[in-house]
Amino acid sequence: MSSTNILPMIDPNLGKSNIKPSPPTTPPHKNTINRSTRNIRPINGQNKQKKQKHPVVQETYDKKIDVARYRNDYMHNLCMDILKEGYHRAFAEIFELINRQKEEREALGDDIIATLTPLLKDEHEKLSYLSEKLCRAEDAERNDDQGLLYRELKNLAVYFENHNDSWLSDHFYFRCLEIAQTIEHDDGKTQSEANCNLGVSLVDRGENNEALPYLEEFYNLTKNRDWINDDGQQLFPLACEHLCRVYTAIAAKTSRENSEVSIKFLLQAYDVAKEGGSKHAEGITSYRLGRAFSENGDPQMALTYHNSYLEICQQEGDDIGAARAYEAMASCYESQDDIENTFKNLEKFATVAEKCNQQKEFGKACTKLGGIFNSMGNYSKAVEYFGKAFKVAQEMTDTEVLDEARVQYGIARAHKMTKDYMKFININNRESLRELLSWKSTRQAAFSTDEADSDPNNPSNT
């Protein structure tokens, strides 16, 4: 083989000067410097350079944020702040409420929208309060503090109720009820309060049928409990009061359509009024029951409840209520053709009404008494009571009542003259005819011995 084809031998020491030494087996002395790292720039120096640039970057970023806040509306900026703070549920609820209101307004039409209050997104004070409370509520929910969550939502409901935003107050009262149902440590007291708040809110807007189940639940939860609310009121009597009011309102609404259903609700109202211990509520409900039975053609049952009402009024010293009871009882006896008891109760009605200065009621009682005496042929008594009614009517501003009283008084006086007048007609002699002609020409009370003939309030003298 040729020598040119043989590869040269590699020097084993070639390149050793470029090979880094292996690390020492023992740690270097504290004064020993690792020369391999002498030319490396310290990391701390790089960080210092970065920190020097950071304020400039932050300032530029803040300026961009300020410009964006200036260009965007209040609601947009508020929602951005809420999201930056991490309150995603609060943001979602605000966004859902605003969209719901917008959709409901669009469905109403432009003509109605012009007459409505501003949208929630344009009311900055309300939005600010709403976001503050919802963020606090979300904090409470994260901390599993159901009591605080309930109170924050209740504050929102009361706030919007005071501002006549019923759609928002209802929303948060419903939320309160949902949260209250999860609270177990108070035996249902918070749940009872939530039912009460929602029910009363609906009642105040006239939605009695919708409020009924919530107030019935309030009643059931507080029964046989000694719970007291923040105002010092016992909850069970309060539940009875609210439930009685709703039953009565529903009864009044259904009275024309179905009297039996109306009486059923009134009986329920009467029962809860008695349970609640309020004599006033029991008495008023008893009176309404009497009226309902009377209108339904059952005067005997009506008298039972009117008597109960009268007893309560006498116990409580309520003269106005007693006068009302006497009037109602007189009407029941009249429908039974019991003239004696009708007369007795009307006289008591007149006496009590006059005593408590109820002039309108006193005039009404006198008119009814005058009518009874007139129908019985006791014209002197009829004139007496119709005269009192006429005097009362003169002191009132109602011309229709005055005209009616004048006519009735005049008719009663004419009836009173009839006996003497017919006596002169039946005599049929010159002297009697002269007396008749004299009376016709002068209109003097020749046929009456009543002093009312000379009364300046006498209709025939006016």
mmCIF file of N, CA and C in Angstrom, residues 196-283:
data_model
loop_
_atom_site.group_PDB
_atom_site.id
_atom_site.type_symbol
_atom_site.label_atom_id
_atom_site.label_comp_id
_atom_site.label_asym_id
_atom_site.label_seq_id
_atom_site.Cartn_x
_atom_site.Cartn_y
_atom_site.Cartn_z
ATOM 1 N N CYS A 196 -93.095 37.139 54.740
ATOM 2 C CA CYS A 196 -93.873 38.323 55.120
ATOM 3 C C CYS A 196 -93.526 39.506 54.228
ATOM 4 N N ASN A 197 -92.237 39.767 54.056
ATOM 5 C CA ASN A 197 -91.811 40.920 53.257
ATOM 6 C C ASN A 197 -92.314 40.830 51.826
ATOM 7 N N LEU A 198 -92.202 39.651 51.241
ATOM 8 C CA LEU A 198 -92.655 39.481 49.866
ATOM 9 C C LEU A 198 -94.167 39.607 49.770
ATOM 10 N N GLY A 199 -94.878 38.994 50.703
ATOM 11 C CA GLY A 199 -96.338 39.057 50.683
ATOM 12 C C GLY A 199 -96.861 40.465 50.857
ATOM 13 N N VAL A 200 -96.311 41.197 51.819
ATOM 14 C CA VAL A 200 -96.771 42.571 52.071
ATOM 15 C C VAL A 200 -96.468 43.471 50.881
ATOM 16 N N SER A 201 -95.321 43.260 50.251
ATOM 17 C CA SER A 201 -94.976 44.050 49.064
ATOM 18 C C SER A 201 -96.001 43.847 47.950
ATOM 19 N N LEU A 202 -96.445 42.616 47.763
ATOM 20 C CA LEU A 202 -97.456 42.331 46.740
ATOM 21 C C LEU A 202 -98.816 42.902 47.130
ATOM 22 N N VAL A 203 -99.163 42.820 48.410
ATOM 23 C CA VAL A 203 -100.447 43.359 48.879
ATOM 24 C C VAL A 203 -100.517 44.860 48.664
ATOM 25 N N ASP A 204 -99.422 45.548 48.928
ATOM 26 C CA ASP A 204 -99.409 47.004 48.793
ATOM 27 C C ASP A 204 -99.677 47.451 47.361
ATOM 28 N N ARG A 205 -99.468 46.569 46.409
ATOM 29 C CA ARG A 205 -99.767 46.898 45.006
ATOM 30 C C ARG A 205 -101.093 46.293 44.555
ATOM 31 N N GLY A 206 -101.844 45.717 45.489
ATOM 32 C CA GLY A 206 -103.151 45.175 45.160
ATOM 33 C C GLY A 206 -103.136 43.770 44.609
ATOM 34 N N GLU A 207 -101.990 43.089 44.632
ATOM 35 C CA GLU A 207 -101.888 41.727 44.105
ATOM 36 C C GLU A 207 -102.146 40.732 45.241
ATOM 37 N N ASN A 208 -103.386 40.716 45.712
ATOM 38 C CA ASN A 208 -103.738 39.944 46.906
ATOM 39 C C ASN A 208 -103.675 38.437 46.672
ATOM 40 N N ASN A 209 -104.160 37.977 45.533
ATOM 41 C CA ASN A 209 -104.134 36.534 45.257
ATOM 42 C C ASN A 209 -102.707 36.015 45.173
ATOM 43 N N GLU A 210 -101.796 36.817 44.591
ATOM 44 C CA GLU A 210 -100.398 36.408 44.497
ATOM 45 C C GLU A 210 -99.724 36.420 45.866
ATOM 46 N N ALA A 211 -100.164 37.336 46.729
ATOM 47 C CA ALA A 211 -99.554 37.458 48.058
ATOM 48 C C ALA A 211 -100.036 36.387 49.027
ATOM 49 N N LEU A 212 -101.218 35.831 48.786
ATOM 50 C CA LEU A 212 -101.846 34.922 49.748
ATOM 51 C C LEU A 212 -100.963 33.747 50.162
ATOM 52 N N PRO A 213 -100.339 32.986 49.237
ATOM 53 C CA PRO A 213 -99.535 31.831 49.685
ATOM 54 C C PRO A 213 -98.349 32.222 50.565
ATOM 55 N N TYR A 214 -97.749 33.379 50.313
ATOM 56 C CA TYR A 214 -96.601 33.806 51.121
ATOM 57 C C TYR A 214 -97.038 34.197 52.534
ATOM 58 N N LEU A 215 -98.176 34.876 52.644
ATOM 59 C CA LEU A 215 -98.656 35.273 53.964
ATOM 60 C C LEU A 215 -99.207 34.076 54.742
ATOM 61 N N GLU A 216 -99.775 33.110 54.036
ATOM 62 C CA GLU A 216 -100.202 31.879 54.717
ATOM 63 C C GLU A 216 -98.994 31.112 55.251
ATOM 64 N N GLU A 217 -97.909 31.099 54.499
ATOM 65 C CA GLU A 217 -96.684 30.441 54.973
ATOM 66 C C GLU A 217 -96.102 31.204 56.165
ATOM 67 N N PHE A 218 -96.161 32.515 56.117
ATOM 68 C CA PHE A 218 -95.732 33.343 57.249
ATOM 69 C C PHE A 218 -96.534 32.989 58.498
ATOM 70 N N TYR A 219 -97.840 32.838 58.330
ATOM 71 C CA TYR A 219 -98.729 32.465 59.443
ATOM 72 C C TYR A 219 -98.363 31.078 59.988
ATOM 73 N N ASN A 220 -98.156 30.108 59.099
ATOM 74 C CA ASN A 220 -97.855 28.737 59.525
ATOM 75 C C ASN A 220 -96.511 28.648 60.254
ATOM 76 N N LEU A 221 -95.513 29.396 59.773
ATOM 77 C CA LEU A 221 -94.186 29.331 60.383
ATOM 78 C C LEU A 221 -94.135 29.992 61.760
ATOM 79 N N THR A 222 -94.976 31.002 61.972
ATOM 80 C CA THR A 222 -94.931 31.737 63.245
ATOM 81 C C THR A 222 -95.923 31.216 64.280
ATOM 82 N N LYS A 223 -96.797 30.311 63.877
ATOM 83 C CA LYS A 223 -97.797 29.795 64.817
ATOM 84 C C LYS A 223 -97.109 29.055 65.964
ATOM 85 N N ASN A 224 -97.575 29.340 67.191
ATOM 86 C CA ASN A 224 -97.020 28.743 68.415
ATOM 87 C C ASN A 224 -95.559 29.136 68.647
ATOM 88 N N ARG A 225 -95.149 30.271 68.084
ATOM 89 C CA ARG A 225 -93.800 30.793 68.294
ATOM 90 C C ARG A 225 -93.885 32.157 68.984
ATOM 91 N N ASP A 226 -92.872 32.471 69.770
ATOM 92 C CA ASP A 226 -92.818 33.761 70.460
ATOM 93 C C ASP A 226 -91.815 34.698 69.795
ATOM 94 N N TRP A 227 -91.659 34.573 68.502
ATOM 95 C CA TRP A 227 -90.678 35.383 67.789
ATOM 96 C C TRP A 227 -91.072 36.857 67.772
ATOM 97 N N ILE A 228 -90.072 37.718 67.813
ATOM 98 C CA ILE A 228 -90.262 39.168 67.759
ATOM 99 C C ILE A 228 -89.366 39.723 66.661
ATOM 100 N N ASN A 229 -89.865 40.691 65.889
ATOM 101 C CA ASN A 229 -89.051 41.277 64.830
ATOM 102 C C ASN A 229 -88.194 42.420 65.375
ATOM 103 N N ASP A 230 -87.457 43.083 64.484
ATOM 104 C CA ASP A 230 -86.539 44.148 64.904
ATOM 105 C C ASP A 230 -87.261 45.342 65.511
ATOM 106 N N ASP A 231 -88.543 45.510 65.189
ATOM 107 C CA ASP A 231 -89.326 46.625 65.731
ATOM 108 C C ASP A 231 -90.018 46.279 67.044
ATOM 109 N N GLY A 232 -89.769 45.070 67.554
ATOM 110 C CA GLY A 232 -90.373 44.668 68.818
ATOM 111 C C GLY A 232 -91.771 44.099 68.686
ATOM 112 N N GLN A 233 -92.229 43.853 67.457
ATOM 113 C CA GLN A 233 -93.565 43.292 67.247
ATOM 114 C C GLN A 233 -93.503 41.767 67.287
ATOM 115 N N GLN A 234 -94.513 41.167 67.884
ATOM 116 C CA GLN A 234 -94.623 39.712 67.850
ATOM 117 C C GLN A 234 -95.058 39.279 66.450
ATOM 118 N N LEU A 235 -94.397 38.265 65.933
ATOM 119 C CA LEU A 235 -94.610 37.893 64.537
ATOM 120 C C LEU A 235 -95.954 37.212 64.299
ATOM 121 N N PHE A 236 -96.417 36.395 65.242
ATOM 122 C CA PHE A 236 -97.670 35.679 64.975
ATOM 123 C C PHE A 236 -98.871 36.616 64.897
ATOM 124 N N PRO A 237 -99.075 37.543 65.848
ATOM 125 C CA PRO A 237 -100.176 38.503 65.677
ATOM 126 C C PRO A 237 -100.045 39.323 64.400
ATOM 127 N N LEU A 238 -98.800 39.622 64.016
ATOM 128 C CA LEU A 238 -98.585 40.364 62.769
ATOM 129 C C LEU A 238 -99.005 39.527 61.569
ATOM 130 N N ALA A 239 -98.695 38.230 61.610
ATOM 131 C CA ALA A 239 -99.108 37.332 60.527
ATOM 132 C C ALA A 239 -100.627 37.257 60.437
ATOM 133 N N CYS A 240 -101.293 37.183 61.577
ATOM 134 C CA CYS A 240 -102.764 37.150 61.596
ATOM 135 C C CYS A 240 -103.342 38.436 61.016
ATOM 136 N N GLU A 241 -102.745 39.556 61.355
ATOM 137 C CA GLU A 241 -103.229 40.849 60.858
ATOM 138 C C GLU A 241 -103.123 40.929 59.339
ATOM 139 N N HIS A 242 -101.951 40.553 58.804
ATOM 140 C CA HIS A 242 -101.754 40.606 57.351
ATOM 141 C C HIS A 242 -102.672 39.621 56.629
ATOM 142 N N LEU A 243 -102.804 38.422 57.176
ATOM 143 C CA LEU A 243 -103.625 37.404 56.527
ATOM 144 C C LEU A 243 -105.093 37.797 56.563
ATOM 145 N N CYS A 244 -105.538 38.376 57.662
ATOM 146 C CA CYS A 244 -106.920 38.857 57.770
ATOM 147 C C CYS A 244 -107.196 39.921 56.716
ATOM 148 N N ARG A 245 -106.228 40.810 56.522
ATOM 149 C CA ARG A 245 -106.394 41.885 55.531
ATOM 150 C C ARG A 245 -106.516 41.316 54.119
ATOM 151 N N VAL A 246 -105.714 40.303 53.804
ATOM 152 C CA VAL A 246 -105.756 39.716 52.460
ATOM 153 C C VAL A 246 -107.058 38.953 52.236
ATOM 154 N N TYR A 247 -107.466 38.148 53.223
ATOM 155 C CA TYR A 247 -108.733 37.419 53.105
ATOM 156 C C TYR A 247 -109.897 38.394 52.889
ATOM 157 N N THR A 248 -109.896 39.505 53.624
ATOM 158 C CA THR A 248 -110.973 40.492 53.504
ATOM 159 C C THR A 248 -110.977 41.135 52.122
ATOM 160 N N ALA A 249 -109.790 41.457 51.616
ATOM 161 C CA ALA A 249 -109.700 42.086 50.295
ATOM 162 C C ALA A 249 -110.180 41.142 49.195
ATOM 163 N N ILE A 250 -109.807 39.870 49.284
ATOM 164 C CA ILE A 250 -110.255 38.897 48.282
ATOM 165 C C ILE A 250 -111.759 38.699 48.377
ATOM 166 N N ALA A 251 -112.291 38.684 49.599
ATOM 167 C CA ALA A 251 -113.741 38.539 49.790
ATOM 168 C C ALA A 251 -114.489 39.703 49.159
ATOM 169 N N ALA A 252 -113.976 40.913 49.338
ATOM 170 C CA ALA A 252 -114.632 42.093 48.757
ATOM 171 C C ALA A 252 -114.627 42.033 47.235
ATOM 172 N N LYS A 253 -113.558 41.512 46.665
ATOM 173 C CA LYS A 253 -113.456 41.443 45.210
ATOM 174 C C LYS A 253 -114.386 40.391 44.621
ATOM 175 N N THR A 254 -114.629 39.314 45.362
ATOM 176 C CA THR A 254 -115.454 38.216 44.845
ATOM 177 C C THR A 254 -116.913 38.307 45.279
ATOM 178 N N SER A 255 -117.268 39.324 46.058
ATOM 179 C CA SER A 255 -118.627 39.390 46.625
ATOM 180 C C SER A 255 -119.703 39.479 45.549
ATOM 181 N N ARG A 256 -119.451 40.201 44.485
ATOM 182 C CA ARG A 256 -120.462 40.347 43.432
ATOM 183 C C ARG A 256 -120.560 39.099 42.564
ATOM 184 N N GLU A 257 -119.436 38.448 42.351
ATOM 185 C CA GLU A 257 -119.424 37.279 41.477
ATOM 186 C C GLU A 257 -119.946 36.032 42.190
ATOM 187 N N ASN A 258 -119.519 35.843 43.422
ATOM 188 C CA ASN A 258 -119.886 34.624 44.153
ATOM 189 C C ASN A 258 -119.928 34.944 45.644
ATOM 190 N N SER A 259 -121.129 35.150 46.166
ATOM 191 C CA SER A 259 -121.273 35.548 47.570
ATOM 192 C C SER A 259 -120.825 34.443 48.527
ATOM 193 N N GLU A 260 -120.998 33.182 48.130
ATOM 194 C CA GLU A 260 -120.595 32.083 49.013
ATOM 195 C C GLU A 260 -119.076 32.032 49.173
ATOM 196 N N VAL A 261 -118.359 32.249 48.080
ATOM 197 C CA VAL A 261 -116.895 32.288 48.158
ATOM 198 C C VAL A 261 -116.450 33.475 48.999
ATOM 199 N N SER A 262 -117.144 34.590 48.832
ATOM 200 C CA SER A 262 -116.828 35.782 49.617
ATOM 201 C C SER A 262 -117.002 35.518 51.114
ATOM 202 N N ILE A 263 -118.097 34.878 51.481
ATOM 203 C CA ILE A 263 -118.343 34.558 52.896
ATOM 204 C C ILE A 263 -117.289 33.582 53.424
ATOM 205 N N LYS A 264 -116.865 32.648 52.581
ATOM 206 C CA LYS A 264 -115.833 31.690 52.993
ATOM 207 C C LYS A 264 -114.540 32.412 53.373
ATOM 208 N N PHE A 265 -114.121 33.376 52.554
ATOM 209 C CA PHE A 265 -112.906 34.131 52.860
ATOM 210 C C PHE A 265 -113.095 35.002 54.097
ATOM 211 N N LEU A 266 -114.293 35.562 54.267
ATOM 212 C CA LEU A 266 -114.554 36.381 55.449
ATOM 213 C C LEU A 266 -114.523 35.544 56.730
ATOM 214 N N LEU A 267 -115.014 34.319 56.651
ATOM 215 C CA LEU A 267 -114.954 33.428 57.815
ATOM 216 C C LEU A 267 -113.499 33.106 58.180
ATOM 217 N N GLN A 268 -112.662 32.902 57.154
ATOM 218 C CA GLN A 268 -111.242 32.674 57.416
ATOM 219 C C GLN A 268 -110.600 33.910 58.043
ATOM 220 N N ALA A 269 -110.991 35.079 57.538
ATOM 221 C CA ALA A 269 -110.470 36.327 58.107
ATOM 222 C C ALA A 269 -110.891 36.479 59.563
ATOM 223 N N TYR A 270 -112.132 36.114 59.857
ATOM 224 C CA TYR A 270 -112.653 36.217 61.230
ATOM 225 C C TYR A 270 -111.881 35.293 62.173
ATOM 226 N N ASP A 271 -111.582 34.086 61.708
ATOM 227 C CA ASP A 271 -110.864 33.116 62.541
ATOM 228 C C ASP A 271 -109.447 33.595 62.867
ATOM 229 N N VAL A 272 -108.716 34.069 61.844
ATOM 230 C CA VAL A 272 -107.335 34.499 62.107
ATOM 231 C C VAL A 272 -107.309 35.794 62.918
ATOM 232 N N ALA A 273 -108.339 36.637 62.766
ATOM 233 C CA ALA A 273 -108.415 37.857 63.576
ATOM 234 C C ALA A 273 -108.571 37.508 65.056
ATOM 235 N N LYS A 274 -109.384 36.502 65.345
ATOM 236 C CA LYS A 274 -109.555 36.063 66.738
ATOM 237 C C LYS A 274 -108.257 35.459 67.270
ATOM 238 N N GLU A 275 -107.559 34.679 66.426
ATOM 239 C CA GLU A 275 -106.294 34.081 66.853
ATOM 240 C C GLU A 275 -105.254 35.148 67.156
ATOM 241 N N GLY A 276 -105.263 36.202 66.354
ATOM 242 C CA GLY A 276 -104.269 37.258 66.534
ATOM 243 C C GLY A 276 -104.494 38.102 67.767
ATOM 244 N N GLY A 277 -105.695 38.059 68.332
ATOM 245 C CA GLY A 277 -105.969 38.789 69.562
ATOM 246 C C GLY A 277 -106.321 40.244 69.381
ATOM 247 N N SER A 278 -106.520 40.688 68.146
ATOM 248 C CA SER A 278 -106.885 42.086 67.904
ATOM 249 C C SER A 278 -108.404 42.222 67.932
ATOM 250 N N LYS A 279 -108.928 42.890 68.966
ATOM 251 C CA LYS A 279 -110.371 43.076 69.079
ATOM 252 C C LYS A 279 -110.902 43.962 67.960
ATOM 253 N N HIS A 280 -110.113 44.931 67.568
ATOM 254 C CA HIS A 280 -110.553 45.819 66.488
ATOM 255 C C HIS A 280 -110.738 45.035 65.191
ATOM 256 N N ALA A 281 -109.730 44.223 64.837
ATOM 257 C CA ALA A 281 -109.822 43.426 63.609
ATOM 258 C C ALA A 281 -110.959 42.417 63.696
ATOM 259 N N GLU A 282 -111.129 41.810 64.865
ATOM 260 C CA GLU A 282 -112.219 40.849 65.048
ATOM 261 C C GLU A 282 -113.577 41.525 64.877
ATOM 262 N N GLY A 283 -113.722 42.725 65.443
ATOM 263 C CA GLY A 283 -114.993 43.435 65.346
ATOM 264 C C GLY A 283 -115.331 43.844 63.926
#
